[in-house]
PDB file of C-alpha atoms in Angstrom:
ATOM      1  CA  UNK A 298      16.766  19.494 -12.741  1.00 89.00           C
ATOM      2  CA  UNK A 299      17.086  16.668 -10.260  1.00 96.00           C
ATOM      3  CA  UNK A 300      14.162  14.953  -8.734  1.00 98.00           C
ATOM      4  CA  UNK A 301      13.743  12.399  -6.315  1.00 98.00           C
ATOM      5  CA  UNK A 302      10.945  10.450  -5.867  1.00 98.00           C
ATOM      6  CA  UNK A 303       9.886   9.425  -1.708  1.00 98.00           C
ATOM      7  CA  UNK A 304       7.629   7.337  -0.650  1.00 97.00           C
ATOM      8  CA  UNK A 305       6.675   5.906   3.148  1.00 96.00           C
ATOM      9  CA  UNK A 306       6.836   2.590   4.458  1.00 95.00           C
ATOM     10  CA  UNK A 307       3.347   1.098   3.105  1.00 95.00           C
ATOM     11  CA  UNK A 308       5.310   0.912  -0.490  1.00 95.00           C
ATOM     12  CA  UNK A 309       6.588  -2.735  -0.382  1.00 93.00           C
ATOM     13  CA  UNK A 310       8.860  -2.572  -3.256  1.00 92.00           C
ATOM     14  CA  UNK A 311      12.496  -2.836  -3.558  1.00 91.00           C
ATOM     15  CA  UNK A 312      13.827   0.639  -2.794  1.00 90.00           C
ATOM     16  CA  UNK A 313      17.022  -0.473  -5.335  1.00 89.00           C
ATOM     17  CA  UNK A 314      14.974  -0.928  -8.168  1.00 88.00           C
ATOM     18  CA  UNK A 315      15.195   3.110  -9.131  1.00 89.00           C
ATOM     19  CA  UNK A 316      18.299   5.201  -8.396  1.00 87.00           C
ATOM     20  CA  UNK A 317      16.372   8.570  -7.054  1.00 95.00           C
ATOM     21  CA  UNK A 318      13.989   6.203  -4.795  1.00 97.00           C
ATOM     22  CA  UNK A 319      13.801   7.019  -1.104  1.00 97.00           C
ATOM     23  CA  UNK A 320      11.539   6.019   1.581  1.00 97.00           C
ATOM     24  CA  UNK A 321      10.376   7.379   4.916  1.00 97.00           C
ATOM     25  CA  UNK A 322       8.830   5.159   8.122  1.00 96.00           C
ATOM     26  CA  UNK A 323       5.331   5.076   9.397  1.00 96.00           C
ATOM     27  CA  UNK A 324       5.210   3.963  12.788  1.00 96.00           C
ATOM     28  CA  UNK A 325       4.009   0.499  15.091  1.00 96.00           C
ATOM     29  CA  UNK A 326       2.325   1.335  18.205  1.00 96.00           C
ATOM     30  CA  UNK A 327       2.216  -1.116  21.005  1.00 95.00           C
ATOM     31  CA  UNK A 328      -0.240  -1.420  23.650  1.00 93.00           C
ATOM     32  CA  UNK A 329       2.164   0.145  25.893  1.00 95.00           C
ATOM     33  CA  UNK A 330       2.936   2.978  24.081  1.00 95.00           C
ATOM     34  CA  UNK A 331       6.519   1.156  22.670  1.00 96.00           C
ATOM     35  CA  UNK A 332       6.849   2.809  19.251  1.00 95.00           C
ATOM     36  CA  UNK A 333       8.738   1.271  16.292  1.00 95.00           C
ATOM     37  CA  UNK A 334       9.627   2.678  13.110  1.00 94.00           C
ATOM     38  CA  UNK A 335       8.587   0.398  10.508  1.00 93.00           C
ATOM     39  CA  UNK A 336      10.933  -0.180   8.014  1.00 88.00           C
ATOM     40  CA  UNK A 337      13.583  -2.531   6.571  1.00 83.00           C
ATOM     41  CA  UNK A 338      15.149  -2.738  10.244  1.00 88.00           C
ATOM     42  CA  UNK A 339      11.945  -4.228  11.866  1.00 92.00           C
ATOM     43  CA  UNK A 340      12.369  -8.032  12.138  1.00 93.00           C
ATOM     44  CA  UNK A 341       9.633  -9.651   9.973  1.00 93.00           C
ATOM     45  CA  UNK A 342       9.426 -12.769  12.995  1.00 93.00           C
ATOM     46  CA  UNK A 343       9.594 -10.317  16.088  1.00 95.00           C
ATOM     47  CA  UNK A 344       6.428  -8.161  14.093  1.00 95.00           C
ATOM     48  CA  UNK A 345       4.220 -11.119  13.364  1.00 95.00           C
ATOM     49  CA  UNK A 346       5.046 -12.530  16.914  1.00 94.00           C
ATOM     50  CA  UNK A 347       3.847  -8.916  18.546  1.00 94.00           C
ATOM     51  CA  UNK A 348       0.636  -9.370  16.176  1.00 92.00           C
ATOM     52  CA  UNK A 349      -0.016 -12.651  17.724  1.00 89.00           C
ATOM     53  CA  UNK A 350       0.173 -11.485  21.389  1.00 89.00           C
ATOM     54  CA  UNK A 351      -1.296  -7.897  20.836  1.00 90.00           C
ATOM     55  CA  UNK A 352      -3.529  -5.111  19.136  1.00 87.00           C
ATOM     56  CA  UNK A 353      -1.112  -2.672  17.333  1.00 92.00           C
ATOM     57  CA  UNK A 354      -1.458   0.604  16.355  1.00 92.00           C
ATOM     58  CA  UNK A 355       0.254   2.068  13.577  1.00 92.00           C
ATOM     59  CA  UNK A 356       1.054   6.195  12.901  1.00 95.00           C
ATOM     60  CA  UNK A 357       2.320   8.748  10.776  1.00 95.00           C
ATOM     61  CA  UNK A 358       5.846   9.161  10.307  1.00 96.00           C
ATOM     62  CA  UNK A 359       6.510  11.979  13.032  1.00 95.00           C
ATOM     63  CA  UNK A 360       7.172  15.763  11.454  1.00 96.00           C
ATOM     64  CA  UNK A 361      10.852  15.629  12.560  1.00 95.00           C
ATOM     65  CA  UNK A 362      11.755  12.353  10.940  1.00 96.00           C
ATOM     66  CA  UNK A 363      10.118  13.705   7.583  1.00 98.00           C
ATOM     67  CA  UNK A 364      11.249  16.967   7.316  1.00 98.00           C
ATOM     68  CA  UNK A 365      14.800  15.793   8.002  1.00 97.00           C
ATOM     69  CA  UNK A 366      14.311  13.643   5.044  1.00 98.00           C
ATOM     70  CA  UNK A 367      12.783  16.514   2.860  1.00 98.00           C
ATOM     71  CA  UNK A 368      15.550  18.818   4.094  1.00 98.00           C
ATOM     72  CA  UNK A 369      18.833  16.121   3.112  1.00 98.00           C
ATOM     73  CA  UNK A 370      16.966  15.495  -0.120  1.00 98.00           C
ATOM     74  CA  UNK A 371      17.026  19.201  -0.943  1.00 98.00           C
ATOM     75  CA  UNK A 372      20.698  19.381  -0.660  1.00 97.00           C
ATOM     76  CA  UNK A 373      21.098  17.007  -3.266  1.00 97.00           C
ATOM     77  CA  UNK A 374      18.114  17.404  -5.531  1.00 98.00           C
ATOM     78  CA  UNK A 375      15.436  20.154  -7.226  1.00 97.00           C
ATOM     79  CA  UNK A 376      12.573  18.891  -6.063  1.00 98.00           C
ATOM     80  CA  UNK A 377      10.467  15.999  -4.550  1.00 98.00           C
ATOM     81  CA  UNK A 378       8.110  13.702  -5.812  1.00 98.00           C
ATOM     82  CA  UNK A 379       6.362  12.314  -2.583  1.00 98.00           C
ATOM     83  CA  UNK A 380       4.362   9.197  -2.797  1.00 98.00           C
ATOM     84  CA  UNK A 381       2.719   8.409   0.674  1.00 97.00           C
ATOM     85  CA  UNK A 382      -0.096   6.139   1.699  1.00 94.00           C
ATOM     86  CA  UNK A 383      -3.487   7.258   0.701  1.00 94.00           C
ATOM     87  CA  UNK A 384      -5.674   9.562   2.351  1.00 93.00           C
ATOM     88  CA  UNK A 385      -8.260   7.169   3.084  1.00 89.00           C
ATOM     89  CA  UNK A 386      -6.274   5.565   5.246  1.00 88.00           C
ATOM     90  CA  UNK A 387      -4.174   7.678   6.794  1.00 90.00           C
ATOM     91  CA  UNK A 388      -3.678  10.894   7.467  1.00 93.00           C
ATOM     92  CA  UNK A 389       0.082  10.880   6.348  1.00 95.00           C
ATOM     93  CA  UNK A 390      -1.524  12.703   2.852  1.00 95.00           C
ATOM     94  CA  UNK A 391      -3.091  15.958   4.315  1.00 96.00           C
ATOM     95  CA  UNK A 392      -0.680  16.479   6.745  1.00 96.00           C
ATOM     96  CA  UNK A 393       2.177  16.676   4.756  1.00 97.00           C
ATOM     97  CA  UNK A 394       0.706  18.607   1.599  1.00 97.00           C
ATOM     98  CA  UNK A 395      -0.302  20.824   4.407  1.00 97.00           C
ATOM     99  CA  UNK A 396       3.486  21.936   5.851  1.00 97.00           C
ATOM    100  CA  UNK A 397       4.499  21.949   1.652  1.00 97.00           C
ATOM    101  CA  UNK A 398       2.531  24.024   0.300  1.00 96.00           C
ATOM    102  CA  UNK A 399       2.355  26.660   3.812  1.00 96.00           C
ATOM    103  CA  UNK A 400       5.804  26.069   4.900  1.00 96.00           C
ATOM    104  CA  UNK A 401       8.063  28.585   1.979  1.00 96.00           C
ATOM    105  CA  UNK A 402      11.014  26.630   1.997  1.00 96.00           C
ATOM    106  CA  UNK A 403       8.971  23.682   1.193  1.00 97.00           C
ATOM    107  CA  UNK A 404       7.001  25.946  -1.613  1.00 96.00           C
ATOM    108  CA  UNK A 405       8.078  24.752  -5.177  1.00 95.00           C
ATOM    109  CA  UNK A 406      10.207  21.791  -4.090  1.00 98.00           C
ATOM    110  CA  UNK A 407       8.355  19.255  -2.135  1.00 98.00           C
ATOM    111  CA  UNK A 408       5.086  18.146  -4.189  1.00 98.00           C
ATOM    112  CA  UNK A 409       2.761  15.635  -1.681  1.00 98.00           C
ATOM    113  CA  UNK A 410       0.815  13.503  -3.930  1.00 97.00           C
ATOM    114  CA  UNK A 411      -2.584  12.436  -3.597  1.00 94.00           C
ATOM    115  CA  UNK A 412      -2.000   8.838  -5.169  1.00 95.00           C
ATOM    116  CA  UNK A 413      -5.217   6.865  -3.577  1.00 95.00           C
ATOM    117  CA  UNK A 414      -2.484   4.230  -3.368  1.00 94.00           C
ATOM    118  CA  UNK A 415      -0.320   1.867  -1.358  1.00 94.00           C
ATOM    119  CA  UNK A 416       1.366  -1.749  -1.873  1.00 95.00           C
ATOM    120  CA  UNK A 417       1.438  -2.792  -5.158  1.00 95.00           C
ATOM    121  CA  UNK A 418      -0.700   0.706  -6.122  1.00 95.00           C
ATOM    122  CA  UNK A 419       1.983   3.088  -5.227  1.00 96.00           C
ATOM    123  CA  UNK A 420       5.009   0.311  -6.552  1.00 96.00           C
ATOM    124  CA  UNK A 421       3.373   1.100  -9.843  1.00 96.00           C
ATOM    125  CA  UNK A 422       3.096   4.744  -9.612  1.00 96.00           C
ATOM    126  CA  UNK A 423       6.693   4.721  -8.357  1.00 97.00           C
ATOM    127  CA  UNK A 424       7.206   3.720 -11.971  1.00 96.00           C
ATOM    128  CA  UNK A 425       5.199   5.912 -13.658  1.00 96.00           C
ATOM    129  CA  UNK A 426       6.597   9.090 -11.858  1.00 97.00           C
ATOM    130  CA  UNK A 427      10.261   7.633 -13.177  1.00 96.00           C
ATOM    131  CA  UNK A 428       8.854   7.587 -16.419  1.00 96.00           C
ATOM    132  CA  UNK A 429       7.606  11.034 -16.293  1.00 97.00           C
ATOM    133  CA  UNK A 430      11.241  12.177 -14.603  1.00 97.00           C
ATOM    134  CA  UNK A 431      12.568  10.676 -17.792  1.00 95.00           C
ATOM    135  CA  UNK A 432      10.463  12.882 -19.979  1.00 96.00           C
ATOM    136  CA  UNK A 433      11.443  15.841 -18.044  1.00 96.00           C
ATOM    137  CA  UNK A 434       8.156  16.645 -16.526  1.00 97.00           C
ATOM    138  CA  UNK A 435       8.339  18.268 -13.331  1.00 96.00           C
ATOM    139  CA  UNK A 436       6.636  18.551  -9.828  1.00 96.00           C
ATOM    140  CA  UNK A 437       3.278  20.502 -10.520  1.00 96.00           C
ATOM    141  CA  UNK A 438       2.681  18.651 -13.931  1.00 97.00           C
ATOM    142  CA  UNK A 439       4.114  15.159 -12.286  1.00 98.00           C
ATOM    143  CA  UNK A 440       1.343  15.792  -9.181  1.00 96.00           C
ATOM    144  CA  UNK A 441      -1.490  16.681 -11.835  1.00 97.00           C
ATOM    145  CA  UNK A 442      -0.811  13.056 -13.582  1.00 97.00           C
ATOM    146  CA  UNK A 443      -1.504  11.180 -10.485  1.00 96.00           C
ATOM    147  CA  UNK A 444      -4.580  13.302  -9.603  1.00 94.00           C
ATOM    148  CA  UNK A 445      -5.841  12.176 -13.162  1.00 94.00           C
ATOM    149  CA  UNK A 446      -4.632   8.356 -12.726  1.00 94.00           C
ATOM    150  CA  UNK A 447      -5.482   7.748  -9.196  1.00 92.00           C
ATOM    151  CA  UNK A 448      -8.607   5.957  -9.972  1.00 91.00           C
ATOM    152  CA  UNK A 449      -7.400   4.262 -12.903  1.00 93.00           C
ATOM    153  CA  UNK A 450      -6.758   0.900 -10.595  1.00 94.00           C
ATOM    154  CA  UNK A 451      -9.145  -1.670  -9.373  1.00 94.00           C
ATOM    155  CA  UNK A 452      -8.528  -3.562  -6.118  1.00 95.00           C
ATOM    156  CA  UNK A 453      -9.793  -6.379  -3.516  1.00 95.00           C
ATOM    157  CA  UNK A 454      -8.296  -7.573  -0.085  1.00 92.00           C
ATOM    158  CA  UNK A 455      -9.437 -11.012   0.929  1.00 93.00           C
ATOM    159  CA  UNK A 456      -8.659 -12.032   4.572  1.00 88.00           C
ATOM    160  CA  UNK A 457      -8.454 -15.685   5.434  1.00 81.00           C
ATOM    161  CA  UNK A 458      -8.507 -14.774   9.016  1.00 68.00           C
ATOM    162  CA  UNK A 459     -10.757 -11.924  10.695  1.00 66.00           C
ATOM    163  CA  UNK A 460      -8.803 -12.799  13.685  1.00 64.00           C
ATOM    164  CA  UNK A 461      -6.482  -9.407  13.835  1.00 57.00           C
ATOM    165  CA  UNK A 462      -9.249  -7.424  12.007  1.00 58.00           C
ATOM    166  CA  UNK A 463     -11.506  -8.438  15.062  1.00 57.00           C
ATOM    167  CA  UNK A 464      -8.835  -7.332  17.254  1.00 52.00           C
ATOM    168  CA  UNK A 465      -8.582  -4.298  16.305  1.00 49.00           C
ATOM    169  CA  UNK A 466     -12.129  -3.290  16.309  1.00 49.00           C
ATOM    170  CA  UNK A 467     -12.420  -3.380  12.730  1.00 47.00           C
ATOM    171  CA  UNK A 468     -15.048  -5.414  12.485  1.00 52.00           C
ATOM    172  CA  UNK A 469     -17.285  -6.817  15.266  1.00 52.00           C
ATOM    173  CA  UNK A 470     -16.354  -9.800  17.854  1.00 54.00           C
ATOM    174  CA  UNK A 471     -19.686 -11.019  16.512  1.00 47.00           C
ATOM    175  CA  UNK A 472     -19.591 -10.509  13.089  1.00 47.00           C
ATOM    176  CA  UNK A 473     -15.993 -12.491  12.995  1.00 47.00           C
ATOM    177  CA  UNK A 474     -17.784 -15.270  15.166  1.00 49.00           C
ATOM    178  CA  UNK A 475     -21.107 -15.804  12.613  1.00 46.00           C
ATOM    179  CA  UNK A 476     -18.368 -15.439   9.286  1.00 47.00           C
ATOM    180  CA  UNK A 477     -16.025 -18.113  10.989  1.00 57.00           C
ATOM    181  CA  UNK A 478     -19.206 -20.203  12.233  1.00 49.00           C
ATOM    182  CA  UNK A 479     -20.474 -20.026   8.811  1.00 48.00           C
ATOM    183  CA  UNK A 480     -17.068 -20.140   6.587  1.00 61.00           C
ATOM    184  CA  UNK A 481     -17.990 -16.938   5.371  1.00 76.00           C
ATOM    185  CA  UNK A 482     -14.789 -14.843   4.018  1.00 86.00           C
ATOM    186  CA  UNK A 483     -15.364 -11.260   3.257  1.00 84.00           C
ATOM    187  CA  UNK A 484     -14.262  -9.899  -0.199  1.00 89.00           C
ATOM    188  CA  UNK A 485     -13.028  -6.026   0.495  1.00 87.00           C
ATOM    189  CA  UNK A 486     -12.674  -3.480  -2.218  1.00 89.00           C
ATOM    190  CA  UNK A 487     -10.080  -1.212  -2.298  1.00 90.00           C
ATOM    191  CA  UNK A 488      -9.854   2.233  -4.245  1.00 89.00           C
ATOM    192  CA  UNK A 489      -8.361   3.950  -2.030  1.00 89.00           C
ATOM    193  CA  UNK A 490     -10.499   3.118   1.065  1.00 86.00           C
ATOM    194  CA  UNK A 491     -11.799   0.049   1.852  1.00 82.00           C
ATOM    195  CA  UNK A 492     -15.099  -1.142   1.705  1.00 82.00           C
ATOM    196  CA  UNK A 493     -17.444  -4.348   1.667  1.00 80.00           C
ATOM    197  CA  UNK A 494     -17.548  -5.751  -1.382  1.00 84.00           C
ATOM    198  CA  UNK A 495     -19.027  -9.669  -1.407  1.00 86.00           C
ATOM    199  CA  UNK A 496     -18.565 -12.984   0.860  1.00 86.00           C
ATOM    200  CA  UNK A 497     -17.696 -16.565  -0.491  1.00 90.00           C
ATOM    201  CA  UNK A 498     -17.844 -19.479   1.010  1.00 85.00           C
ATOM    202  CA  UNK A 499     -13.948 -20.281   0.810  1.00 90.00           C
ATOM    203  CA  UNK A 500     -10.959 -18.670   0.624  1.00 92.00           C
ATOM    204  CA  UNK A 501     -10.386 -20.159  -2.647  1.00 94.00           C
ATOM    205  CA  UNK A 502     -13.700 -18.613  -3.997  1.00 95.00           C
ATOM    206  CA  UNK A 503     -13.188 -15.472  -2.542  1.00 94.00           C
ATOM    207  CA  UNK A 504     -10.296 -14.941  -5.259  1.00 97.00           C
ATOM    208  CA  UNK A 505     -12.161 -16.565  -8.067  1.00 96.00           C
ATOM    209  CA  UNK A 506     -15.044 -14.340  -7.081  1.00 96.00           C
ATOM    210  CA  UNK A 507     -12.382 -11.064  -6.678  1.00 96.00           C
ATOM    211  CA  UNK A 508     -10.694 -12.339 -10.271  1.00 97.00           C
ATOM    212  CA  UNK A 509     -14.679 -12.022 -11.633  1.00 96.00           C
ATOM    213  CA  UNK A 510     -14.900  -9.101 -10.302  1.00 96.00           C
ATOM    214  CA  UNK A 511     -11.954  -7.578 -11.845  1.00 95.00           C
ATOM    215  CA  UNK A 512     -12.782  -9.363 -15.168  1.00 94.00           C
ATOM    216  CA  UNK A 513     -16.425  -7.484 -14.799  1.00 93.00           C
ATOM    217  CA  UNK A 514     -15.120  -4.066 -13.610  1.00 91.00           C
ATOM    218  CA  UNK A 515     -12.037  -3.826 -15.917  1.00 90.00           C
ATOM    219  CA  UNK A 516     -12.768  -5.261 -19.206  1.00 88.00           C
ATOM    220  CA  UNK A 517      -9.867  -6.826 -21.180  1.00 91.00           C
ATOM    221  CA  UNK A 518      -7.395  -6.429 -18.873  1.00 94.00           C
ATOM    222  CA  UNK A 519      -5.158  -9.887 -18.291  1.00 95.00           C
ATOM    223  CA  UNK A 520      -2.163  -8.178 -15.970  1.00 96.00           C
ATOM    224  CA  UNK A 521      -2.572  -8.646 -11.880  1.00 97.00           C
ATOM    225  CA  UNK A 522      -0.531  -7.266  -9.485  1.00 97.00           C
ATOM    226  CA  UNK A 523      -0.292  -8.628  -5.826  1.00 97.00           C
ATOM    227  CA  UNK A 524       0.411  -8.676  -2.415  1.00 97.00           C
ATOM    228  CA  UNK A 525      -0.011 -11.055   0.604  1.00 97.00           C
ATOM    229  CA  UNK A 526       0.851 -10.688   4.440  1.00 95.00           C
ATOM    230  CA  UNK A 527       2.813 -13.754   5.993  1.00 94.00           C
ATOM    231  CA  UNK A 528       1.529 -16.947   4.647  1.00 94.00           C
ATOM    232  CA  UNK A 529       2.637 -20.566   4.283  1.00 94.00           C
ATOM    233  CA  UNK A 530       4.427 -20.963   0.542  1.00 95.00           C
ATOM    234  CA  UNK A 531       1.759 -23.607  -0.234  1.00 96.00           C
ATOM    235  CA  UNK A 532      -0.699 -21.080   0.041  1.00 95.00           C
ATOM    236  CA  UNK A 533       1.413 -18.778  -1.765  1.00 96.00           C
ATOM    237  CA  UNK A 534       1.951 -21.012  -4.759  1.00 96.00           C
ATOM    238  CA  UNK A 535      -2.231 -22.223  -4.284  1.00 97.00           C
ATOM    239  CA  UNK A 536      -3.308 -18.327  -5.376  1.00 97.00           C
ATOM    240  CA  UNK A 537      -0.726 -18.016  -8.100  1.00 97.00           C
ATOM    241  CA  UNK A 538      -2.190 -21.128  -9.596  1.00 97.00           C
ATOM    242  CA  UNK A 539      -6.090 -19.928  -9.607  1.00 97.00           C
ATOM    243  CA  UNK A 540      -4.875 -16.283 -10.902  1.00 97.00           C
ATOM    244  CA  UNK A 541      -2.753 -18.006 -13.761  1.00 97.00           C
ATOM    245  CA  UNK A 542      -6.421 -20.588 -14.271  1.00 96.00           C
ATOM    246  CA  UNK A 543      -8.335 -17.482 -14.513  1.00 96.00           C
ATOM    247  CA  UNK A 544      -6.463 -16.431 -17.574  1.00 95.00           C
ATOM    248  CA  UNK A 545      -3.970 -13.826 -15.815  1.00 97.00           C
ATOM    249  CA  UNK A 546      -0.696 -12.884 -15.963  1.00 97.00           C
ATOM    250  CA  UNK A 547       1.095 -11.440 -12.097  1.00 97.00           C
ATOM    251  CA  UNK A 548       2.966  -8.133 -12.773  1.00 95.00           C
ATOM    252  CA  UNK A 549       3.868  -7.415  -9.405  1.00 94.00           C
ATOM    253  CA  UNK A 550       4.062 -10.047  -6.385  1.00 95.00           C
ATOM    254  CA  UNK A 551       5.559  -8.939  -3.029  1.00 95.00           C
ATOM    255  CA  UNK A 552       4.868  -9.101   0.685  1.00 95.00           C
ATOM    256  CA  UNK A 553       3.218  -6.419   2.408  1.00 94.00           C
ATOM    257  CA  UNK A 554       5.277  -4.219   4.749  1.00 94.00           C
ATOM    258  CA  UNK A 555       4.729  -4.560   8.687  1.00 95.00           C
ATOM    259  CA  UNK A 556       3.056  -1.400   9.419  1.00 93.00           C
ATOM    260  CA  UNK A 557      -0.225  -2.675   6.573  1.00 92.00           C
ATOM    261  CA  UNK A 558       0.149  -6.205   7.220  1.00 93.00           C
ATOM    262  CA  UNK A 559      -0.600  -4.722  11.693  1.00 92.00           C
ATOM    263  CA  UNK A 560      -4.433  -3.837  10.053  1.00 87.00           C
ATOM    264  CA  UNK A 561      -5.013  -7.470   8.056  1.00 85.00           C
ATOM    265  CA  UNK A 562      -2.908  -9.406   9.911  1.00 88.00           C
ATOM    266  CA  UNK A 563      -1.262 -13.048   8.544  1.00 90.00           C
ATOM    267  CA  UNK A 564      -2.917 -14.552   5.180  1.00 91.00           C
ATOM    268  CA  UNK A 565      -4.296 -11.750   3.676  1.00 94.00           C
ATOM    269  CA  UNK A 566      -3.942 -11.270  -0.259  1.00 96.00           C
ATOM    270  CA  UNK A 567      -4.948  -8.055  -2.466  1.00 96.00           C
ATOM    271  CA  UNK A 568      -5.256  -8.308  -6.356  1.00 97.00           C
ATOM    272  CA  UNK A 569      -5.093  -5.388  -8.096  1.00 96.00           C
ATOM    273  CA  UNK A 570      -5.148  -4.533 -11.659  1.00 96.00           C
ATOM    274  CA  UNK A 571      -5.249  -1.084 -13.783  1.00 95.00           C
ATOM    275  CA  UNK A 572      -8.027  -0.159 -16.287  1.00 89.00           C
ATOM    276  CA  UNK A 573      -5.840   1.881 -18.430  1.00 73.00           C
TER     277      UNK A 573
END
């Protein structure tokens, strides 16, 4: 049996690194209604240059550009693994294991996965559904793994500017003004939805404080994954250094994709890690 393993555009791995690996495109809304698909296509200067001047929206890959996926994969393979962004952020999840498991030529073949993932999350799932493929497990058993590891990971976004997440109305114009007035930066946890977590002083304590956190909530664990919007290399290299000072190792490191990075805008890191 062939199987091929999808995912949509908030996976920011390389799409090369596994044969059967495809990928779908969540969309980029702007303010006047200009949509674009975001994927591999989408400049990475024109994007962060329509964050600057703008609030953008982002969207569900449309019905017609995924089942035109899901129908060309089924020519060629068994069945489909699909990996999308998690529920708590999207609705991408229930609308799609909706039109599989109601739609009969879907029945069987196309198994929507509830992962509680994306970034770095769903990278690593990516790999463990490979492994599985390799061990000829197949889509209901392959689906009922995830649902049993998709709280297995521990995770924190730290923003080092509210500016786009004030923008957007995700958190208040006043709230942003007293944390910048006071050089407060939020710490975020993320398990699948995002919620407040702590404050530090710095951006620099923030991930010493996240990196406690981790060491706290996942005991004995030395591997970090992570990802970071647009950022100045010296910033870059500054986090590697207090992760690798704080007694970790970095698994995974890559840059977020466009249609996340439209949400936290520039200079925003997440550290995640896996308890088992």
């Amino acid at each position: 049996m062939k199987i091929a393993i999808l995912t949509d555009s908030s996976f920011d791995g390389n799409l090369k690194s596994f044969k059967d690996l495809y990928q779908v495109p969540l969309l980029i809304v702007e303010e006047d209604g200009t949509t674009h698909f975001s994927d591999d296509k989408l400049d990475d200067n024109f994007f962060y240059d329509l964050l600057e001047k703008q609030i953008l929206k982002t969207a569900q890959t449309t019905p017609g550009e995924m089942l035109k996926v899901w129908d060309k994969l089924l020519t060629e393979y068994d069945q489909i693994i699909f990996l999308p962004l998690s529920k708590g952020l999207s609705g991408q999840f229930s609308t799609y294991r909706m039109i599989s498991e109601t739609e009969e030529e879907y029945k069987g073949k196309v198994f929507v996965c509830d992962t509680n993932g994306v970034s770095i999350i769903n990278q690593e799932f990516v790999k463990k559904v490979a492994f599985w493929i390799a061990q000829n497990k197949k889509g209901f058993e392959i689906m009922e793994l995830i649902s049993k590891s998709n709280e297995d990971f521990i995770g924190y976004i730290i923003p080092k500017s509210l500016d786009t997440l004030k923008r957007g109305g995700r958190i208040s114009p006043a709230a942003a003004s007293l944390a910048k007035m006071l050089k407060i930066v939020p710490i975020l946890r993320y398990d699948g939805k995002i919620d407040k977590e702590a404050t530090a002083r710095t951006f620099k304590k923030a991930i010493n404080e996240a990196l406690d956190l981790i060491k706290k909530n996942a005991k004995g664990v030395k591997t970090v994954d992570i990802s970071y919007s647009k950022m100045e290399p010296e910033t870059l290299t500054e986090i590697v250094k207090i992760i690798e000072e704080k007694g970790f190792t970095i698994n995974l490191k890559s840059q977020i994709t466009s249609v996340i990075a439209a949400h936290t805008g520039k200079e925003t890191l997440a550290i995640a890690a896996w308890k088992k």
